mmCIF file of N, CA and C in Angstrom:
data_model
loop_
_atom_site.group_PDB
_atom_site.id
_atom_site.type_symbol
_atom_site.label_atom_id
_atom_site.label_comp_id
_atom_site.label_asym_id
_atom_site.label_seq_id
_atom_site.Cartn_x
_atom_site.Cartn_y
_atom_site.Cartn_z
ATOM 1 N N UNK W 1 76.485 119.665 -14.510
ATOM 2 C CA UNK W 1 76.888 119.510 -13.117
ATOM 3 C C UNK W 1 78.020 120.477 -12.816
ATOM 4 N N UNK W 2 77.858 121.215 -11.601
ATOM 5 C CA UNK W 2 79.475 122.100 -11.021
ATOM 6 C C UNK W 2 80.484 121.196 -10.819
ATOM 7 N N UNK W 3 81.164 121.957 -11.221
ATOM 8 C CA UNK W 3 82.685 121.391 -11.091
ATOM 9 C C UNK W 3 83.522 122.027 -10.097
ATOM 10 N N UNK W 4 84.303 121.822 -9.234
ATOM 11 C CA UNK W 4 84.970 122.679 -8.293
ATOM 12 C C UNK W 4 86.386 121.911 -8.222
ATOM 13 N N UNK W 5 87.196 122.655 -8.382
ATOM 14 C CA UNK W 5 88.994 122.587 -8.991
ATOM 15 C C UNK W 5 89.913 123.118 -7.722
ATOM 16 N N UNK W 6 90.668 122.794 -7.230
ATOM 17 C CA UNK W 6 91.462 123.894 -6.360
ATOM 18 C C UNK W 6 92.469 123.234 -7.212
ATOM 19 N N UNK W 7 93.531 124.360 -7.090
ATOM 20 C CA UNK W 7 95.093 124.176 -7.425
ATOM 21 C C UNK W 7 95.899 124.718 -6.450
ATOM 22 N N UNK W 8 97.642 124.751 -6.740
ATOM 23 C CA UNK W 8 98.008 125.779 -5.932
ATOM 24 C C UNK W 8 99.032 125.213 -4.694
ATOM 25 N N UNK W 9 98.484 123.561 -4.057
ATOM 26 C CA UNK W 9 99.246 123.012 -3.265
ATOM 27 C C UNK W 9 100.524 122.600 -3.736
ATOM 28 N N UNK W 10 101.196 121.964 -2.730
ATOM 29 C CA UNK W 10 102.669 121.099 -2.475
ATOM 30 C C UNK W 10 102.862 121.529 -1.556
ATOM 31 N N UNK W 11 104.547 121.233 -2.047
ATOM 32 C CA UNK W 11 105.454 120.956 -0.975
ATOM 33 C C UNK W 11 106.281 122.616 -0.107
ATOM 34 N N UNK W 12 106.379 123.273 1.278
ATOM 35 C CA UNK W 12 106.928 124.019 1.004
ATOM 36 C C UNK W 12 107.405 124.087 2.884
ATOM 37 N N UNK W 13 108.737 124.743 2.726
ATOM 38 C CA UNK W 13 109.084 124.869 3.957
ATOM 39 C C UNK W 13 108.273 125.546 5.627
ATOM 40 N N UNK W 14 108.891 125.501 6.448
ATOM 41 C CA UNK W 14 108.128 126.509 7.468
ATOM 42 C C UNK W 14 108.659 127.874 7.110
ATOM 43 N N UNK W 15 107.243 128.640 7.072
ATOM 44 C CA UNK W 15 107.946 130.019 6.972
ATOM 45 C C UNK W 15 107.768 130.519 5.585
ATOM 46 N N UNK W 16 107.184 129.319 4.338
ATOM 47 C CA UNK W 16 106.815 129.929 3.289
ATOM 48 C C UNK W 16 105.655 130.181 3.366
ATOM 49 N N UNK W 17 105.425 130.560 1.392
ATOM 50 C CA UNK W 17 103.761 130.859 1.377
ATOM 51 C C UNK W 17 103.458 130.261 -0.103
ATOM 52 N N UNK W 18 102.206 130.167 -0.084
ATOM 53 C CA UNK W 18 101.683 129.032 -1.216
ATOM 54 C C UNK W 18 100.486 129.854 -1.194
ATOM 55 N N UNK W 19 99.627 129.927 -2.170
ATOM 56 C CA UNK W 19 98.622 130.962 -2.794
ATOM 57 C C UNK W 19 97.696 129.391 -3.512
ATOM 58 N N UNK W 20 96.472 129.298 -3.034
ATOM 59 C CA UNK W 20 95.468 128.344 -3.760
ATOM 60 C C UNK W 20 94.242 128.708 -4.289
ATOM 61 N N UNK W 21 94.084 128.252 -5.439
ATOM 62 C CA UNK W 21 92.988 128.854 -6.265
ATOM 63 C C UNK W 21 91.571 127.915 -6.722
ATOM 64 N N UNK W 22 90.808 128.257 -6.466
ATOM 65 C CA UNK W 22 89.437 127.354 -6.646
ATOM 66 C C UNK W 22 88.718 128.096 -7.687
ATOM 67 N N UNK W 23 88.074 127.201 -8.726
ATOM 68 C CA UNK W 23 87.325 127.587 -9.499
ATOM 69 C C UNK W 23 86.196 127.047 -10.003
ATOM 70 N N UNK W 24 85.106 127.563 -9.828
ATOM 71 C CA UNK W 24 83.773 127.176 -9.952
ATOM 72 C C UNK W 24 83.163 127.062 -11.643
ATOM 73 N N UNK W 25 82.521 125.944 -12.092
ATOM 74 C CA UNK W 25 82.390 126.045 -13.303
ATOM 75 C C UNK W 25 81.031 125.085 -13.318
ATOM 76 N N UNK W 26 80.464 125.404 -14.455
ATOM 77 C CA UNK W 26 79.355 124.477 -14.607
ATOM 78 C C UNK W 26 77.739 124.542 -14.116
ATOM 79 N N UNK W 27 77.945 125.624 -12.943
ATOM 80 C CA UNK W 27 77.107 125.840 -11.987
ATOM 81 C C UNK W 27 75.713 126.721 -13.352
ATOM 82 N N UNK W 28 74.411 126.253 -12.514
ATOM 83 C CA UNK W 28 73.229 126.608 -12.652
ATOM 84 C C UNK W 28 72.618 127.575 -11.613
ATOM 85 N N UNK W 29 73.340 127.447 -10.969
ATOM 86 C CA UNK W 29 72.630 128.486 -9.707
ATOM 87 C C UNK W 29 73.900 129.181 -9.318
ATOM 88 N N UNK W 30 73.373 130.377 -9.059
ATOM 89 C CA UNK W 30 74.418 131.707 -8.476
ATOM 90 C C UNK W 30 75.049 131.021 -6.994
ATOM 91 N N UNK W 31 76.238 131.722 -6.830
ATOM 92 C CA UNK W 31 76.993 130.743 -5.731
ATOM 93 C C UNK W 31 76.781 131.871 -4.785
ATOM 94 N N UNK W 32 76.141 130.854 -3.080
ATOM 95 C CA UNK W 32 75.871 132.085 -2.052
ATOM 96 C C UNK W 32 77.488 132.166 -1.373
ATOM 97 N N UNK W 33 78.314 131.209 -1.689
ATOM 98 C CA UNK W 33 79.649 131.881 -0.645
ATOM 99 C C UNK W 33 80.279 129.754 -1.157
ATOM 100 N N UNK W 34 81.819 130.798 -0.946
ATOM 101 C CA UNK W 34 82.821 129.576 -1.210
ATOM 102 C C UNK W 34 83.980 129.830 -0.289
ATOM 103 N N UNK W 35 83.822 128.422 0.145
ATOM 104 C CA UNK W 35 85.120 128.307 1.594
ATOM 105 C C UNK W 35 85.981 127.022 1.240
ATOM 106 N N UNK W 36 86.973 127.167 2.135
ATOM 107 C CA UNK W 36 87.939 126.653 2.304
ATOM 108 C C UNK W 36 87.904 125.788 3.314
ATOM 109 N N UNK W 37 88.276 124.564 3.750
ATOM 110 C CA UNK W 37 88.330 123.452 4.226
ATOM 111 C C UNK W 37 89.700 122.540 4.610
ATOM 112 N N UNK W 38 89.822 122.492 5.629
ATOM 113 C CA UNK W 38 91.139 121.725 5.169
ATOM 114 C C UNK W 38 91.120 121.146 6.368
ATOM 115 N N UNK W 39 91.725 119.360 6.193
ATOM 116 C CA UNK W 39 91.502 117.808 6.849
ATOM 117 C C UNK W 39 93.180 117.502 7.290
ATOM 118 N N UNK W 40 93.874 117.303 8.468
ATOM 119 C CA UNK W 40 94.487 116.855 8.156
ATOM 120 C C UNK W 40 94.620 115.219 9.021
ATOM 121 N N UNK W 41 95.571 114.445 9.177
ATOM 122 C CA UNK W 41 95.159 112.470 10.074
ATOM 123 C C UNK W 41 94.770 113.070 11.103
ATOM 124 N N UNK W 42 93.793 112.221 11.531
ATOM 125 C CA UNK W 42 93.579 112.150 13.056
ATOM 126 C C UNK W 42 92.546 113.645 13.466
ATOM 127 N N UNK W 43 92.883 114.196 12.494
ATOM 128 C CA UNK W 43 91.630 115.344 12.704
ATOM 129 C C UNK W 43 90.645 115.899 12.030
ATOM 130 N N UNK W 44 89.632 116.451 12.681
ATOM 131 C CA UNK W 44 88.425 116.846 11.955
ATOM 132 C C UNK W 44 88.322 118.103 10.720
ATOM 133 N N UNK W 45 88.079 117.818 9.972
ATOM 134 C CA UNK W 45 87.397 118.937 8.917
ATOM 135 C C UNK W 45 87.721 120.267 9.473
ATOM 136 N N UNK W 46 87.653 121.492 9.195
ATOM 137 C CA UNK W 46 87.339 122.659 9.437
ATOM 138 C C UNK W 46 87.598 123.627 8.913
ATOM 139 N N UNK W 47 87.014 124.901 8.876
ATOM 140 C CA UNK W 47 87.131 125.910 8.012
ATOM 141 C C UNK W 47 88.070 126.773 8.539
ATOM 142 N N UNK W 48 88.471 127.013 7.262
ATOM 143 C CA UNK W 48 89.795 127.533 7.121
ATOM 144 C C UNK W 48 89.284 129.337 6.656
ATOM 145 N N UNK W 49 88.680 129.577 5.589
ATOM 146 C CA UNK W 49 88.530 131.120 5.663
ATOM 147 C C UNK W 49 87.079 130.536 4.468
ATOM 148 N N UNK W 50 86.861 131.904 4.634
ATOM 149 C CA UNK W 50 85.284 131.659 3.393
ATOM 150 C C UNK W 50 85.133 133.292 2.562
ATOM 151 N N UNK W 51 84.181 133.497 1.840
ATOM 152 C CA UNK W 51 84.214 134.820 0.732
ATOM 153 C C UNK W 51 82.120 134.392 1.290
ATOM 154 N N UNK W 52 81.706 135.192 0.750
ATOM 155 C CA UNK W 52 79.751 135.056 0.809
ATOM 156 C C UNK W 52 79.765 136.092 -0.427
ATOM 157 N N UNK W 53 78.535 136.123 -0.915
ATOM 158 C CA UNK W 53 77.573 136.953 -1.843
ATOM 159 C C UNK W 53 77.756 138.155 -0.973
ATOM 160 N N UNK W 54 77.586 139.769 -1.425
ATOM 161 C CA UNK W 54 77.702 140.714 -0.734
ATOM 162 C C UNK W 54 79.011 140.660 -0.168
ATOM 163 N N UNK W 55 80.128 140.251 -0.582
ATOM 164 C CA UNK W 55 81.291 141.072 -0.039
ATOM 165 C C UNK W 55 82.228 140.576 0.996
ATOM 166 N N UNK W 56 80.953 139.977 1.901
ATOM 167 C CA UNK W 56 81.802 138.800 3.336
ATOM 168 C C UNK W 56 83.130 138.140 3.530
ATOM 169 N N UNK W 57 83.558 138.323 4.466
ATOM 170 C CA UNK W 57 84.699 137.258 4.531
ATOM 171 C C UNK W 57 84.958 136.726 5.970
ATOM 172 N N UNK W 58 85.353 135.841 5.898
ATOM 173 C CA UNK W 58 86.017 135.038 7.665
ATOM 174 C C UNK W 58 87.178 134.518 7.576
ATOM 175 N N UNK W 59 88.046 134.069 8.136
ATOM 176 C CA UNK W 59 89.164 133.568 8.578
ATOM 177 C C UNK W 59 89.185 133.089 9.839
ATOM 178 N N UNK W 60 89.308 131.580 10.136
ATOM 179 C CA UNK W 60 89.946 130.514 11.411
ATOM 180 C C UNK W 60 90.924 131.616 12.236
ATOM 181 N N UNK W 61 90.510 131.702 13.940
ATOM 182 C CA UNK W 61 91.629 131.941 14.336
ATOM 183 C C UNK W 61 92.892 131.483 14.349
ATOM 184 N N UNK W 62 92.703 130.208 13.374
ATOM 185 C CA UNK W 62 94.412 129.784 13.705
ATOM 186 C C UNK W 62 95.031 130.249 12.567
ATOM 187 N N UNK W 63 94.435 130.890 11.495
ATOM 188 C CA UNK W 63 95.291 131.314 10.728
ATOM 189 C C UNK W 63 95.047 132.972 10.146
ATOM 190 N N UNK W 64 94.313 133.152 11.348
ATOM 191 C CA UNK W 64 94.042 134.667 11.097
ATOM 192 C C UNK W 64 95.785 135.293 11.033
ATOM 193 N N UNK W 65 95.674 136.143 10.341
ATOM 194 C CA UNK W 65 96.947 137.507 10.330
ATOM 195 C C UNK W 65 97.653 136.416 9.440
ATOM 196 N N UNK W 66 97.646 135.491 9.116
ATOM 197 C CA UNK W 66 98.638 134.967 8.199
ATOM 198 C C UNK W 66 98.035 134.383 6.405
ATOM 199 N N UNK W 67 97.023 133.738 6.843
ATOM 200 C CA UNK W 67 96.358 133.846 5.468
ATOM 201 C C UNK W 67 95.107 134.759 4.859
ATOM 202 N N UNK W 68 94.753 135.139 4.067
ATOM 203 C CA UNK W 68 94.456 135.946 3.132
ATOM 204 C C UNK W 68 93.118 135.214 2.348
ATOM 205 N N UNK W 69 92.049 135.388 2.600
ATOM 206 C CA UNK W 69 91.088 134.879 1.579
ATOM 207 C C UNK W 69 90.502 135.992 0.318
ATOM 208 N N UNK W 70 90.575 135.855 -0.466
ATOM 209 C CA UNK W 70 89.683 136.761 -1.726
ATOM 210 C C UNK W 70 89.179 135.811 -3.055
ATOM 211 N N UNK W 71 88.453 136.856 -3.510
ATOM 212 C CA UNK W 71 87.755 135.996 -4.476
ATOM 213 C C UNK W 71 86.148 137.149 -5.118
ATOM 214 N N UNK W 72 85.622 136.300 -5.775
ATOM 215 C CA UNK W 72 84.328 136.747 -6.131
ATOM 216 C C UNK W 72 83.363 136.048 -6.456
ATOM 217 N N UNK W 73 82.182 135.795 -5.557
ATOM 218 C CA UNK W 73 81.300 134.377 -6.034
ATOM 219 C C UNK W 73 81.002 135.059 -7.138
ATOM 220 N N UNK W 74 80.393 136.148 -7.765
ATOM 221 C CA UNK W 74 79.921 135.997 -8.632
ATOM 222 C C UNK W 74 80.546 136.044 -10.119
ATOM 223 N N UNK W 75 82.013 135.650 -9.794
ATOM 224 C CA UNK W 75 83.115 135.173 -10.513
ATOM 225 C C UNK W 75 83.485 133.785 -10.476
ATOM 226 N N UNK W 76 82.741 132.929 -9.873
ATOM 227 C CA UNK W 76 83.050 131.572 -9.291
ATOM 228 C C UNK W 76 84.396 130.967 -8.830
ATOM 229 N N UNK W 77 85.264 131.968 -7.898
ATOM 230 C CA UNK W 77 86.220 131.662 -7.894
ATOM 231 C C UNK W 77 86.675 132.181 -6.269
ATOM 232 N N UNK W 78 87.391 131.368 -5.702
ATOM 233 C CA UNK W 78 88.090 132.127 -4.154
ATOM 234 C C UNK W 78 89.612 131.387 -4.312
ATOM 235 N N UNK W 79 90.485 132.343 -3.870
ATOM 236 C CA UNK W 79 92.137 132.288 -4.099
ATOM 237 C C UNK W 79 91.997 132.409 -2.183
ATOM 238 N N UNK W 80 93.196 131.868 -1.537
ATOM 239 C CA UNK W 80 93.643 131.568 -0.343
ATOM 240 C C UNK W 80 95.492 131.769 -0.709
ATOM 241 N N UNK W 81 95.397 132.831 -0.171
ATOM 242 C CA UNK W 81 97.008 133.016 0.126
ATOM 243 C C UNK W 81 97.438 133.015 1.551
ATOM 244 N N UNK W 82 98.279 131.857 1.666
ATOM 245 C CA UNK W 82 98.900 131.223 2.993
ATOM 246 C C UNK W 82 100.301 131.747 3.308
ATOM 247 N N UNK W 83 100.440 132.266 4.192
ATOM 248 C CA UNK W 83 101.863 133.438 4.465
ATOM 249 C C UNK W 83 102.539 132.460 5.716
ATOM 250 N N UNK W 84 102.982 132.243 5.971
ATOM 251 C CA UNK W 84 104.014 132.348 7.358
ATOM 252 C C UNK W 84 103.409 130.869 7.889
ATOM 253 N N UNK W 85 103.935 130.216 6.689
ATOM 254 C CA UNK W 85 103.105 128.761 6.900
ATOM 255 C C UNK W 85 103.941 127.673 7.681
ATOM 256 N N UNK W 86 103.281 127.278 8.403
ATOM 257 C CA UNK W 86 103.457 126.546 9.731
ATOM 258 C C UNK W 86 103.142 124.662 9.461
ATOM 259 N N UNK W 87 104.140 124.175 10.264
ATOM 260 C CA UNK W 87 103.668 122.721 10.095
ATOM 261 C C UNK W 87 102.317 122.416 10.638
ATOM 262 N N UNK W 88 101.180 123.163 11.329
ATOM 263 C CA UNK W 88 100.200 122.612 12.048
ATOM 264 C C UNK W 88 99.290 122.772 10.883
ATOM 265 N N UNK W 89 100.057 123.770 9.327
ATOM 266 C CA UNK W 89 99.442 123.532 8.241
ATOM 267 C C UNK W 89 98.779 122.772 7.191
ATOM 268 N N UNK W 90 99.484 121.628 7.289
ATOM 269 C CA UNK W 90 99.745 121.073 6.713
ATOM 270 C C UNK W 90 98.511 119.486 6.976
ATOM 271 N N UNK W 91 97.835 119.412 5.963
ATOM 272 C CA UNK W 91 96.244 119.269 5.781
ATOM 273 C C UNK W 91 96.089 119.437 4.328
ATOM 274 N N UNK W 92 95.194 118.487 3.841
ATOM 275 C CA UNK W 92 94.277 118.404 2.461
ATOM 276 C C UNK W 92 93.503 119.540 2.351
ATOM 277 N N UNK W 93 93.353 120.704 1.349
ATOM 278 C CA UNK W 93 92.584 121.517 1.808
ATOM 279 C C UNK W 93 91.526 121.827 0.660
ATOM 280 N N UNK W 94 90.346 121.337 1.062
ATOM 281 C CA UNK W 94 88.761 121.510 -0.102
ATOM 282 C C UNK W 94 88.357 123.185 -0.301
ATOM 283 N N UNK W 95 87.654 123.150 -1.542
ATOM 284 C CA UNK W 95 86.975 124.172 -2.188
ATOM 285 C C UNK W 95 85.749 123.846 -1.291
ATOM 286 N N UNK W 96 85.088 124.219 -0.852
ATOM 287 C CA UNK W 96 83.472 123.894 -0.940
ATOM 288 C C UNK W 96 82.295 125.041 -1.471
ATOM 289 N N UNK W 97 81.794 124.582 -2.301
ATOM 290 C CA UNK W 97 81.113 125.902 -2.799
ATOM 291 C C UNK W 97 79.668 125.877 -2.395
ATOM 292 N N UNK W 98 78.823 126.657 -2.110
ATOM 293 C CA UNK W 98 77.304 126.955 -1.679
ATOM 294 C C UNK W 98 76.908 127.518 -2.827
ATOM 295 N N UNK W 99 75.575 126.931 -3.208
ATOM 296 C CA UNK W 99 74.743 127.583 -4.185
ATOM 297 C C UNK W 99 73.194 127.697 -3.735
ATOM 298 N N UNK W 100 73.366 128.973 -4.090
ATOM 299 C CA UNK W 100 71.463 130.205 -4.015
ATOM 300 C C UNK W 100 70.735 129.086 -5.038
ATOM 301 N N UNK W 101 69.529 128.631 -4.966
ATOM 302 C CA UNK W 101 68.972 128.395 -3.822
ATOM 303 C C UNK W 101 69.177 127.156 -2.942
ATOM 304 N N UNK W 102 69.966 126.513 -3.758
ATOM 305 C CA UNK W 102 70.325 125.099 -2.915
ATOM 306 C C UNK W 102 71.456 124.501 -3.698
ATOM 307 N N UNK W 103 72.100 123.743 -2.582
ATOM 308 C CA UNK W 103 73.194 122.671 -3.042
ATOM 309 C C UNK W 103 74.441 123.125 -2.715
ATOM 310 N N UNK W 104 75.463 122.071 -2.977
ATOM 311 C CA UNK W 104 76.336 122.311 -2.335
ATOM 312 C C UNK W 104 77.646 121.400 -3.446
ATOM 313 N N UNK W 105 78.809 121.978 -3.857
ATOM 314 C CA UNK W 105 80.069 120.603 -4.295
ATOM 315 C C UNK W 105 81.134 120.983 -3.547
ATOM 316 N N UNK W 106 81.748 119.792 -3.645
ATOM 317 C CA UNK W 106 83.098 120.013 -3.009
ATOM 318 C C UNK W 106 83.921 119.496 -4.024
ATOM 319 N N UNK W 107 84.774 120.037 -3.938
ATOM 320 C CA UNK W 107 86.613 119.979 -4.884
ATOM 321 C C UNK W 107 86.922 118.626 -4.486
ATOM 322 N N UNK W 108 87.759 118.198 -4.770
ATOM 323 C CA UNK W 108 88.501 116.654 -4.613
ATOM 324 C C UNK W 108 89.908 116.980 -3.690
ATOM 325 N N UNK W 109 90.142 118.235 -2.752
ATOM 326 C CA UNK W 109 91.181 118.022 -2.402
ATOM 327 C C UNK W 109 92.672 118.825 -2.851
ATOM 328 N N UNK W 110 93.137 119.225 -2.266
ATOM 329 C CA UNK W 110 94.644 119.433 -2.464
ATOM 330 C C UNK W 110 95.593 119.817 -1.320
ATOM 331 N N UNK W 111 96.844 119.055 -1.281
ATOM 332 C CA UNK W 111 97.471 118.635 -0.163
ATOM 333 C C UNK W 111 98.809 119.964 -0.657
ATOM 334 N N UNK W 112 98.467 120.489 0.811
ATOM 335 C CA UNK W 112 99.069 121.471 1.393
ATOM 336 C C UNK W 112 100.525 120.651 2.521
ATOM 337 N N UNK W 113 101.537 120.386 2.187
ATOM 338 C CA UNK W 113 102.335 120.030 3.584
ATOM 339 C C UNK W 113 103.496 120.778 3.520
ATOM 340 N N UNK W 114 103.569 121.486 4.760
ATOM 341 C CA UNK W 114 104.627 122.377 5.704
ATOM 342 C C UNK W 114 105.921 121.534 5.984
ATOM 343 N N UNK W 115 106.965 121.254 5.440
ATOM 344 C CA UNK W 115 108.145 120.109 6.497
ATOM 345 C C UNK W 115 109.049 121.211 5.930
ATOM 346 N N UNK W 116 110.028 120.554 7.071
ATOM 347 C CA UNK W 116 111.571 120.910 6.959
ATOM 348 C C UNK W 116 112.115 119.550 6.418
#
């Protein structure tokens, strides 16, 4: 069975930066693209930046120009570096990985919070 890990969260002021790392393991099938996710109360799910097979990348306008997605599916792995981090940051934030030809895991989570 895949395993999907993020590390990388805590605690950090407004205005820092925190770098999170996901790593894919276990997998039977080649991974078509691994994104980022992040939940925080009272609000819905949503993607935060993603990597694809061939090179791809996206980033949320809300955190375009400030965070950083890279990685390599066919390294099973996507890193998220968060720059100029803001309390509206601050959210649980999932691995979710896609796999060629099917399926899908998600990470268990890791809590990202922005305070003064």
């Amino acid at each position: 069975q895949a395993r999907v890990v993020e590390s990388g969260g805590g605690l950090v002021q407004p205005g820092g930066s925190l770098r999170l790392s996901c790593i894919c393991s276990g997998s039977i099938f080649s991974i078509y693209a691994m994104r980022w996710y992040r939940q925080a109360p009272g609000r819905q799910r949503e993607l935060v930046a993603a990597i694809t097979r061939g090179g791809g990348s996206v980033t949320a306008d809300s955190v375009k120009g400030r965070f950083i997605v890279s990685g390599d599916t066919a390294k099973d792995r996507v890193y998220l570096q968060m720059n100029s981090l803001k309390p509206e940051d601050t959210a649980k934030y999932f691995c979710n990985v896609a796999f060629s030809p099917m399926g899908e895991e998600w990470g268990q989570g890791i809590q990202v919070t922005v305070s003064s």
